[in-house]
Short mmCIF file of C-alpha atoms in Angstrom, two decimals:
data_model
loop_
_atom_site.label_atom_id
_atom_site.label_comp_id
_atom_site.label_asym_id
_atom_site.label_seq_id
_atom_site.Cartn_x
_atom_site.Cartn_y
_atom_site.Cartn_z
CA MET D 1295 -10.97 -17.95 21.30
CA LYS D 1296 -12.98 -15.73 23.87
CA THR D 1297 -9.53 -15.36 26.19
CA ASN D 1298 -7.12 -15.24 23.16
CA LYS D 1299 -9.35 -11.74 22.41
CA ILE D 1300 -9.23 -10.46 25.84
CA PHE D 1301 -5.38 -11.15 25.98
CA ILE D 1302 -4.97 -9.01 22.27
CA LEU D 1303 -6.85 -6.09 23.89
CA CYS D 1304 -4.83 -6.20 27.54
CA PHE D 1305 -1.39 -6.78 25.45
CA ILE D 1306 -2.14 -3.94 23.18
CA CYS D 1307 -2.28 -1.55 26.13
CA VAL D 1308 1.21 -3.50 27.20
CA SER D 1309 2.74 -2.51 24.28
CA ILE D 1310 2.14 1.00 24.01
CA LEU D 1311 2.97 1.25 27.81
CA THR D 1312 6.18 -0.79 28.36
CA THR D 1313 8.38 1.81 26.24
CA SER D 1314 11.77 2.08 27.87
CA CYS D 1315 12.70 5.39 29.53
CA ASP D 1316 16.30 7.07 29.07
CA LYS D 1317 18.95 5.11 31.35
CA TYR D 1318 19.51 7.92 33.53
CA PHE D 1319 15.98 7.94 34.60
CA GLU D 1320 15.92 4.29 36.02
CA ASP D 1321 16.64 4.71 39.58
CA ALA D 1322 14.31 7.49 39.87
CA ASN D 1323 11.59 5.39 38.02
CA THR D 1324 12.48 2.00 40.07
CA ASN D 1325 10.01 1.36 42.56
CA PRO D 1326 11.61 -0.80 45.53
CA ASN D 1327 8.56 -2.72 46.57
CA SER D 1328 7.21 -3.94 43.46
CA PRO D 1329 9.37 -5.90 40.29
CA ASN D 1330 10.97 -4.27 37.42
CA VAL D 1331 11.00 -7.74 35.24
CA VAL D 1332 8.12 -8.02 32.76
CA PRO D 1333 7.37 -11.99 33.17
CA VAL D 1334 7.56 -14.34 30.36
CA SER D 1335 3.79 -14.54 29.93
CA VAL D 1336 3.22 -10.73 29.06
CA LEU D 1337 6.70 -10.79 26.47
CA LEU D 1338 5.45 -13.83 24.86
CA PRO D 1339 1.99 -12.39 23.53
CA THR D 1340 3.15 -8.87 23.16
CA THR D 1341 5.74 -10.45 20.72
CA GLN D 1342 3.67 -12.32 18.90
CA LEU D 1343 1.23 -9.64 18.43
CA ALA D 1344 3.85 -7.28 17.19
CA LEU D 1345 5.19 -9.72 14.62
CA SER D 1346 1.75 -10.48 13.26
CA TYR D 1347 1.00 -6.74 12.88
CA VAL D 1348 4.21 -5.67 10.95
CA TYR D 1349 3.80 -8.99 8.95
CA TRP D 1350 0.28 -8.94 7.73
CA GLY D 1351 0.42 -4.66 8.06
CA ASP D 1352 3.08 -3.00 6.26
CA GLY D 1353 4.78 -6.41 4.97
CA SER D 1354 1.44 -7.33 3.68
CA ARG D 1355 0.85 -3.97 1.90
CA PHE D 1356 4.47 -3.36 0.49
CA LEU D 1357 5.29 -6.98 -0.80
CA GLY D 1358 1.81 -7.38 -1.81
CA LEU D 1359 2.47 -4.29 -4.35
CA PHE D 1360 5.16 -5.96 -5.52
CA SER D 1361 3.60 -9.53 -6.18
CA GLN D 1362 0.70 -7.79 -7.56
CA GLN D 1363 -1.68 -9.11 -5.33
CA VAL D 1364 -2.56 -5.37 -4.30
CA THR D 1365 -2.45 -2.11 -6.51
CA GLY D 1366 -2.42 1.44 -5.17
CA VAL D 1367 -5.10 3.45 -5.62
CA SER D 1368 -4.62 6.57 -4.01
CA ARG D 1369 -2.14 8.79 -1.27
CA GLN D 1370 1.20 7.25 -1.22
CA PHE D 1371 0.24 4.17 -2.39
CA VAL D 1372 -0.03 5.44 -5.85
CA ALA D 1373 3.59 6.20 -5.69
CA TYR D 1374 4.85 3.16 -4.08
CA ASN D 1375 2.79 1.04 -6.51
CA ASN D 1376 5.15 2.61 -9.05
CA TYR D 1377 8.01 2.04 -7.11
CA THR D 1378 8.94 5.38 -5.67
CA ILE D 1379 9.22 3.59 -2.46
CA VAL D 1380 12.06 5.23 -0.21
CA GLY D 1381 13.62 4.33 3.23
CA ASN D 1382 11.53 6.04 5.19
CA ALA D 1383 8.19 4.56 4.25
CA VAL D 1384 9.97 1.47 6.19
CA ASP D 1385 11.13 3.29 9.05
CA ASN D 1386 8.14 2.04 11.30
CA MET D 1387 8.68 -1.90 10.65
CA TRP D 1388 12.22 -1.63 11.35
CA ILE D 1389 12.51 0.93 14.32
CA SER D 1390 8.95 0.54 15.79
CA LEU D 1391 7.96 -3.28 15.34
CA ILE D 1392 10.76 -5.66 14.26
CA TYR D 1393 13.82 -4.78 16.43
CA PRO D 1394 12.01 -3.24 19.58
CA LYS D 1395 8.76 -4.95 20.02
CA VAL D 1396 9.74 -8.35 18.49
CA LEU D 1397 13.38 -9.31 18.71
CA THR D 1398 14.06 -7.32 21.82
CA ASN D 1399 11.23 -8.80 23.68
CA LEU D 1400 12.61 -12.30 22.52
CA LYS D 1401 15.74 -11.36 24.00
CA GLU D 1402 14.21 -10.06 27.15
CA LEU D 1403 12.39 -13.46 27.50
CA ARG D 1404 15.24 -15.60 27.16
CA ALA D 1405 17.11 -13.53 29.74
CA ILE D 1406 14.49 -13.78 32.34
CA ALA D 1407 13.17 -17.64 31.42
CA ASP D 1408 13.90 -20.12 34.06
CA PRO D 1409 15.49 -23.29 31.53
CA ALA D 1410 14.76 -25.56 34.29
CA THR D 1411 11.08 -24.67 34.72
CA GLU D 1412 10.07 -22.63 31.42
CA PHE D 1413 11.98 -24.37 28.88
CA THR D 1414 8.76 -24.67 26.94
CA TYR D 1415 8.52 -20.83 26.43
CA ILE D 1416 12.27 -20.79 25.08
CA GLY D 1417 11.33 -23.32 22.73
CA ILE D 1418 8.52 -21.19 21.34
CA ALA D 1419 10.87 -17.87 21.44
CA ASP D 1420 13.51 -19.78 19.21
CA ALA D 1421 10.92 -20.62 16.71
CA VAL D 1422 9.20 -16.95 16.66
CA GLU D 1423 12.84 -15.26 16.41
CA ALA D 1424 13.63 -18.01 13.60
CA TYR D 1425 10.40 -16.75 11.72
CA THR D 1426 11.07 -13.03 12.22
CA LEU D 1427 14.58 -13.35 11.13
CA LEU D 1428 13.52 -15.15 7.73
CA PHE D 1429 10.89 -12.11 7.12
CA THR D 1430 13.06 -9.67 7.93
CA THR D 1431 15.92 -10.82 5.72
CA ASP D 1432 13.53 -11.52 2.90
CA CYS D 1433 12.43 -8.05 2.89
CA PHE D 1434 15.72 -6.34 3.40
CA GLY D 1435 18.69 -8.92 2.60
CA ASP D 1436 21.97 -8.38 5.30
CA ILE D 1437 20.43 -7.09 8.57
CA PRO D 1438 22.00 -6.55 12.07
CA TYR D 1439 21.85 -9.54 14.13
CA SER D 1440 24.65 -10.76 15.90
CA GLU D 1441 25.68 -7.20 17.49
CA ALA D 1442 22.13 -6.01 17.24
CA LEU D 1443 20.12 -5.10 20.68
CA GLN D 1444 23.40 -3.92 22.55
CA GLY D 1445 22.17 -0.92 23.16
CA LEU D 1446 24.92 2.29 24.01
CA ASP D 1447 27.36 -0.83 23.91
CA ILE D 1448 27.04 -1.12 20.17
CA PRO D 1449 25.14 1.80 18.69
CA GLN D 1450 25.91 1.01 15.34
CA PRO D 1451 25.72 -3.01 14.90
CA LYS D 1452 27.48 -4.63 11.94
CA PHE D 1453 24.97 -6.11 9.26
CA ASP D 1454 25.54 -9.97 9.21
CA THR D 1455 24.93 -11.08 5.47
CA GLN D 1456 22.14 -12.92 4.52
CA GLN D 1457 24.06 -16.28 4.44
CA GLU D 1458 24.78 -15.47 8.00
CA ILE D 1459 21.47 -14.90 9.04
CA PHE D 1460 20.13 -18.19 7.62
CA GLY D 1461 22.94 -19.98 9.46
CA SER D 1462 21.35 -18.19 12.56
CA ILE D 1463 17.65 -19.14 11.32
CA ASN D 1464 18.83 -23.02 10.80
CA ASP D 1465 20.18 -22.63 14.86
CA LEU D 1466 17.45 -21.14 16.15
CA LEU D 1467 14.94 -24.06 14.80
CA ALA D 1468 17.25 -26.97 16.26
CA ALA D 1469 17.22 -25.11 19.35
CA ALA D 1470 13.69 -25.06 19.44
CA ARG D 1471 13.67 -29.06 18.62
CA THR D 1472 15.71 -29.57 21.38
CA GLN D 1473 13.60 -27.31 23.52
CA PHE D 1474 10.31 -29.56 22.75
CA ALA D 1475 11.91 -32.54 22.90
CA LYS D 1476 12.40 -32.19 26.66
CA GLY D 1477 8.10 -32.26 26.83
CA THR D 1478 5.94 -29.33 28.37
CA SER D 1479 7.91 -27.23 31.15
CA SER D 1480 6.17 -26.94 34.58
CA LYS D 1481 5.54 -23.57 34.13
CA LYS D 1482 3.64 -23.67 30.46
CA PRO D 1483 2.47 -21.13 28.56
CA GLY D 1484 -1.58 -21.17 28.36
CA ALA D 1485 -4.00 -18.13 26.75
CA ASP D 1486 -0.93 -16.21 27.07
CA ASP D 1487 0.40 -18.26 23.51
CA LEU D 1488 -1.80 -16.74 21.37
CA VAL D 1489 -1.20 -19.38 18.68
CA TYR D 1490 -1.15 -22.42 19.92
CA GLY D 1491 -1.81 -22.13 23.91
CA GLY D 1492 1.38 -23.41 24.60
CA ASP D 1493 0.87 -27.26 22.66
CA ILE D 1494 4.21 -28.07 21.89
CA ALA D 1495 3.10 -31.05 19.52
CA LYS D 1496 1.78 -28.08 17.23
CA TRP D 1497 4.60 -25.84 17.96
CA SER D 1498 6.85 -28.52 16.70
CA GLY D 1499 5.14 -29.16 13.54
CA PHE D 1500 5.30 -25.38 12.91
CA VAL D 1501 9.27 -25.46 13.43
CA ASN D 1502 9.24 -28.67 10.82
CA ALA D 1503 6.96 -26.45 8.33
CA LEU D 1504 9.27 -23.20 8.89
CA GLN D 1505 12.31 -25.35 8.18
CA ALA D 1506 10.75 -26.24 4.99
CA ARG D 1507 10.18 -23.07 3.76
CA VAL D 1508 13.79 -22.00 4.57
CA ASN D 1509 14.86 -24.93 2.72
CA LEU D 1510 12.89 -24.03 -0.22
CA ARG D 1511 14.77 -20.69 -0.24
CA LEU D 1512 18.21 -22.17 -0.05
CA ALA D 1513 17.14 -25.09 -3.03
CA LYS D 1514 17.14 -22.08 -5.24
CA LYS D 1515 21.02 -21.58 -4.86
CA SER D 1516 21.67 -25.68 -3.87
CA GLY D 1517 19.18 -27.30 -5.81
CA ASN D 1518 18.31 -29.46 -3.05
CA TYR D 1519 14.73 -30.01 -2.95
CA GLN D 1520 15.03 -33.25 -1.49
CA SER D 1521 15.93 -31.11 2.00
CA VAL D 1522 12.63 -29.50 1.75
CA LEU D 1523 10.78 -33.13 2.13
CA ASP D 1524 13.01 -34.34 4.70
CA ALA D 1525 12.06 -31.08 6.98
CA LEU D 1526 8.21 -32.10 6.79
CA ALA D 1527 9.08 -35.91 7.16
CA PRO D 1528 8.89 -35.72 11.05
CA GLY D 1529 5.53 -34.28 10.63
CA GLY D 1530 4.34 -30.79 9.87
CA ILE D 1531 1.21 -28.42 10.67
CA THR D 1532 -1.83 -30.66 10.42
CA GLU D 1533 -5.12 -29.80 8.99
CA GLY D 1534 -6.86 -27.66 11.02
CA ASN D 1535 -4.01 -26.59 13.02
CA ASP D 1536 -2.86 -23.68 11.29
CA ALA D 1537 -0.17 -21.25 12.92
CA ARG D 1538 -2.90 -18.24 13.20
CA LEU D 1539 -3.21 -15.18 15.61
CA PRO D 1540 -6.73 -14.37 16.28
CA TYR D 1541 -7.86 -10.41 16.81
CA GLY D 1542 -10.84 -8.87 18.47
CA SER D 1543 -14.00 -7.42 17.39
CA GLY D 1544 -13.21 -4.21 19.39
CA SER D 1545 -12.15 -1.22 17.30
CA THR D 1546 -8.73 -1.27 19.12
CA ALA D 1547 -8.41 -5.00 18.50
CA ASN D 1548 -9.10 -5.25 15.22
CA GLY D 1549 -6.61 -6.45 12.44
CA PRO D 1550 -4.15 -4.66 10.94
CA TRP D 1551 -5.85 -4.97 7.13
CA TYR D 1552 -9.43 -4.19 8.60
CA GLN D 1553 -8.12 -1.25 10.64
CA TYR D 1554 -6.21 -0.08 7.44
CA ASN D 1555 -9.04 -0.46 5.08
CA GLU D 1556 -10.99 1.51 7.72
CA GLN D 1557 -8.74 4.23 7.71
CA ARG D 1558 -7.42 4.44 4.55
CA ASN D 1559 -8.34 2.52 2.05
CA ASP D 1560 -6.14 3.45 -0.48
CA ILE D 1561 -5.40 -0.32 -1.68
CA ALA D 1562 -7.33 -2.39 -4.19
CA ILE D 1563 -7.05 -5.90 -5.18
CA GLY D 1564 -4.23 -6.44 -7.56
CA ILE D 1565 -5.06 -6.24 -11.21
CA ARG D 1566 -2.63 -9.41 -12.28
CA TYR D 1567 -4.38 -10.99 -8.98
CA LYS D 1568 -7.96 -11.02 -10.60
CA GLU D 1569 -7.00 -11.53 -13.96
CA ILE D 1570 -5.65 -14.71 -12.92
CA LEU D 1571 -8.90 -15.82 -10.69
CA THR D 1572 -11.07 -14.60 -13.57
CA SER D 1573 -9.21 -16.69 -16.23
CA LEU D 1574 -9.22 -19.86 -14.25
CA ASN D 1575 -13.16 -19.22 -13.03
CA ASP D 1576 -12.10 -19.57 -9.85
CA PRO D 1577 -14.69 -19.50 -6.85
CA ARG D 1578 -12.35 -17.58 -4.59
CA ASP D 1579 -12.91 -14.56 -6.56
CA ALA D 1580 -16.28 -14.16 -4.65
CA THR D 1581 -14.16 -13.88 -1.31
CA TYR D 1582 -10.40 -13.30 -1.92
CA GLY D 1583 -11.36 -11.24 -5.03
CA ALA D 1584 -13.67 -9.19 -3.39
CA PRO D 1585 -12.95 -5.24 -2.68
CA LEU D 1586 -10.81 -4.31 0.11
CA ASN D 1587 -12.82 -2.63 2.20
CA THR D 1588 -14.24 -2.98 5.89
CA ASP D 1589 -17.12 -5.15 4.17
CA HIS D 1590 -14.20 -7.66 2.44
CA PRO D 1591 -15.55 -11.46 3.31
CA ILE D 1592 -11.98 -12.42 4.77
CA LEU D 1593 -10.40 -9.59 6.36
CA THR D 1594 -12.95 -9.02 8.99
CA GLY D 1595 -11.59 -7.04 12.37
CA ASP D 1596 -11.62 -10.36 14.01
CA PHE D 1597 -10.21 -12.13 11.19
CA ALA D 1598 -7.39 -14.60 12.80
CA LEU D 1599 -4.04 -13.86 10.57
CA PRO D 1600 -1.83 -17.22 9.46
CA PHE D 1601 1.71 -17.05 10.19
CA LEU D 1602 1.98 -20.53 8.45
CA THR D 1603 -0.78 -22.68 7.18
CA TYR D 1604 -1.13 -26.45 6.44
CA THR D 1605 -2.38 -24.74 2.86
CA GLU D 1606 1.04 -23.49 2.14
CA GLN D 1607 2.93 -26.64 3.35
CA SER D 1608 0.58 -28.32 0.78
CA PHE D 1609 1.52 -26.49 -1.81
CA ILE D 1610 5.56 -26.45 -0.59
CA GLU D 1611 5.20 -30.33 -0.55
CA ALA D 1612 3.67 -30.36 -3.96
CA GLU D 1613 6.77 -28.25 -5.46
CA ALA D 1614 9.51 -30.41 -3.65
CA LYS D 1615 7.98 -34.09 -4.84
CA PHE D 1616 7.35 -32.28 -8.42
CA ARG D 1617 11.30 -31.32 -8.70
CA THR D 1618 12.64 -34.46 -7.15
CA GLY D 1619 10.54 -36.39 -9.88
CA ASP D 1620 7.51 -37.67 -7.55
CA VAL D 1621 5.07 -36.31 -9.79
CA GLY D 1622 2.33 -38.89 -8.43
CA GLY D 1623 2.63 -37.33 -4.89
CA ALA D 1624 3.07 -33.90 -5.84
CA TYR D 1625 -0.04 -34.09 -7.55
CA THR D 1626 -1.98 -35.55 -4.97
CA ALA D 1627 -0.54 -32.63 -2.63
CA TYR D 1628 -1.15 -30.03 -5.00
CA LEU D 1629 -5.12 -31.07 -4.97
CA GLU D 1630 -4.95 -31.25 -1.23
CA GLY D 1631 -3.56 -27.22 -1.37
CA ILE D 1632 -6.51 -26.68 -3.62
CA GLN D 1633 -8.78 -28.01 -1.58
CA SER D 1634 -7.60 -26.79 1.71
CA SER D 1635 -7.28 -22.84 -0.07
CA PHE D 1636 -11.20 -23.24 -0.64
CA GLY D 1637 -11.53 -23.65 2.84
CA ASP D 1638 -9.08 -20.69 3.84
CA ALA D 1639 -11.27 -18.57 1.26
CA LYS D 1640 -14.85 -19.85 2.60
CA ILE D 1641 -15.68 -21.56 -0.22
CA THR D 1642 -17.46 -24.80 1.25
CA ASP D 1643 -19.62 -25.97 -1.62
CA GLN D 1644 -17.85 -29.22 -2.54
CA ALA D 1645 -19.48 -28.80 -6.03
CA LEU D 1646 -17.68 -25.46 -7.02
CA TYR D 1647 -13.92 -27.27 -6.02
CA ASP D 1648 -14.99 -30.58 -7.98
CA ALA D 1649 -16.09 -28.15 -11.04
CA TYR D 1650 -12.88 -26.19 -10.52
CA ILE D 1651 -10.72 -28.83 -10.82
CA ALA D 1652 -12.03 -30.30 -13.66
CA GLN D 1653 -11.08 -27.56 -15.96
CA PRO D 1654 -7.74 -28.97 -17.79
CA ALA D 1655 -5.77 -25.82 -16.89
CA VAL D 1656 -6.24 -26.50 -13.28
CA ALA D 1657 -5.99 -30.45 -12.86
CA ASN D 1658 -5.72 -33.01 -15.65
CA GLY D 1659 -4.04 -35.80 -14.07
CA SER D 1660 -0.36 -36.01 -12.61
CA ALA D 1661 1.06 -36.72 -15.84
CA ASN D 1662 -0.28 -32.89 -17.00
CA LEU D 1663 1.09 -31.24 -13.81
CA THR D 1664 3.36 -28.41 -14.35
CA LEU D 1665 5.35 -26.22 -11.97
CA ASP D 1666 3.55 -23.24 -13.11
CA MET D 1667 0.17 -24.62 -12.21
CA ILE D 1668 1.64 -25.54 -8.58
CA MET D 1669 3.14 -22.01 -8.57
CA THR D 1670 -0.16 -20.10 -9.69
CA GLN D 1671 -2.21 -22.10 -7.33
CA LYS D 1672 -0.11 -21.48 -4.46
CA TYR D 1673 0.09 -17.42 -5.81
CA ILE D 1674 -3.63 -17.85 -5.80
CA ALA D 1675 -3.78 -19.54 -1.85
CA MET D 1676 -1.23 -16.84 -0.46
CA PHE D 1677 -3.74 -14.30 0.11
CA LEU D 1678 -2.00 -11.06 0.72
CA ASP D 1679 0.83 -13.03 2.52
CA PRO D 1680 4.54 -11.95 2.19
CA GLU D 1681 5.32 -15.26 0.80
CA ALA D 1682 3.85 -14.85 -2.44
CA PHE D 1683 6.81 -12.51 -3.32
CA ALA D 1684 9.18 -14.75 -1.92
CA ASP D 1685 7.60 -17.71 -4.44
CA TRP D 1686 7.70 -14.90 -7.49
CA ARG D 1687 11.30 -14.30 -6.63
CA ARG D 1688 12.26 -18.07 -6.46
CA THR D 1689 10.51 -19.03 -9.42
CA ASN D 1690 8.89 -16.22 -11.91
CA ILE D 1691 5.35 -17.51 -11.63
CA PRO D 1692 3.24 -16.02 -12.46
CA ALA D 1693 4.67 -14.04 -15.18
CA LEU D 1694 4.50 -10.16 -13.89
CA THR D 1695 4.94 -6.95 -16.27
CA PRO D 1696 6.30 -3.87 -13.86
CA ASN D 1697 3.85 -1.23 -13.24
CA SER D 1698 7.04 1.17 -13.80
CA GLY D 1699 10.02 0.61 -15.73
CA ASN D 1700 11.08 -2.11 -16.97
CA GLN D 1701 11.88 -4.43 -13.57
CA VAL D 1702 9.89 -5.62 -10.50
CA PRO D 1703 11.33 -5.00 -7.10
CA ARG D 1704 13.32 -7.92 -5.40
CA ARG D 1705 13.30 -6.41 -1.89
CA LEU D 1706 12.54 -3.51 -0.07
CA PRO D 1707 14.71 -0.21 0.67
CA TYR D 1708 16.79 0.15 4.12
CA PRO D 1709 15.06 2.44 6.17
CA GLU D 1710 16.14 5.96 6.31
CA THR D 1711 16.92 5.85 9.95
CA GLU D 1712 19.49 3.05 9.51
CA VAL D 1713 20.95 4.49 6.78
CA LEU D 1714 21.68 7.80 8.35
CA TYR D 1715 22.70 6.41 11.85
CA ASN D 1716 24.48 3.25 11.22
CA ASN D 1717 27.52 3.67 9.17
CA ASN D 1718 27.49 -0.05 8.73
CA CYS D 1719 24.21 0.00 6.51
CA PRO D 1720 24.65 -0.38 2.82
CA THR D 1721 23.55 3.05 1.28
CA PRO D 1722 20.59 3.60 -1.26
CA ALA D 1723 23.60 4.20 -4.15
CA GLU D 1724 24.98 0.46 -3.24
CA VAL D 1725 21.56 -1.55 -2.66
CA THR D 1726 18.58 -0.58 -4.46
CA ILE D 1727 15.05 -2.39 -4.25
CA TYR D 1728 16.10 -3.98 -7.51
CA THR D 1729 19.10 -5.66 -6.15
CA PRO D 1730 18.40 -9.05 -5.50
CA VAL D 1731 19.01 -10.61 -2.09
CA TRP D 1732 21.80 -13.71 -1.57
CA TRP D 1733 19.37 -16.52 -1.76
CA ASP D 1734 17.60 -14.71 -5.05
CA ASN D 1735 21.04 -13.85 -6.82
#
């Protein structure tokens, strides 16, 4: 853990310092005695850090407003809370992090990684790219991908449909499995893999859990919830092995939520989220429901923010089993998800858990289990996670009343820079924040 935190400090600096110069400066800036290529051991952690920062930064805040896990209480977030969010608000996600710091780095990693000796790096890159594409297309819908990252060769890349993006995600996950099936490469990640330290067994479980998350989206259109269980059959994330990225205790290494609360503090826990916690006498209200500031018991500066967790996987399994008729299996997975969530929320008193599930509204035998109970508990457990918004779009659980007007948004707006400079980008007149994405339609 200490080694990982040291790497965080180093790679924040690397991320800032490795911005590219214009092409006509390349020769002048080249030192013939020093290599130009950034090694895979630097590209991987830089990419993981950038992805964590955008997912748990703007992604968590904006989508948390839509899922009503948070509410804006001052400055711009009062307007965003009333759904007046416009393209320039999400420019930073797109042009500063997702495309230049995540997807570009992953492309470079694949280009320089030796497929004979560094295939573990390639497999992790495939898994991280699949995760990035799912997050990005969930936020925006159709996105540039097949023609993206071509520089001046294709300055205005086409927008691949979301259906095509899901095909690419599945291809990447299959490619990751192929790489991991080879075993561990001779040149393997260690502390430079900030998530799993190069452990391919854990990464394989991550890939299967991510496939289940993907299939859960697609099941809204196909109704094939068995595919979700099939994805987990080879083994997913095991208890105690969540995919998390640790942050540091120094001010430059703190996590995005802690930094935001320290610098801005214009967001509060959502009214709807608090209502649900209160109505169920939920002990997690003491931690998850605490005021969003630098004293928050969960969002400390060095809190290890998750990409995928055993808790989420348990609820995915519970929902899929419930929908396929295995109510007994669903109930077991449901209770496992609640108990795991208590651990995530730092509620360690077993008596509190026992009293909580003794309530009929929480747990009253498998015969009384409902989809509403599963999704409500998952909503509580996915504290500030953008995945809560995807779940709400899939199920309309919990019931949400719009903060303004008569609709809750279904996606983020396209970035203003993309609208202005890429003629292939849908205009605000064509796609609004209320337009469902493909899998949600």
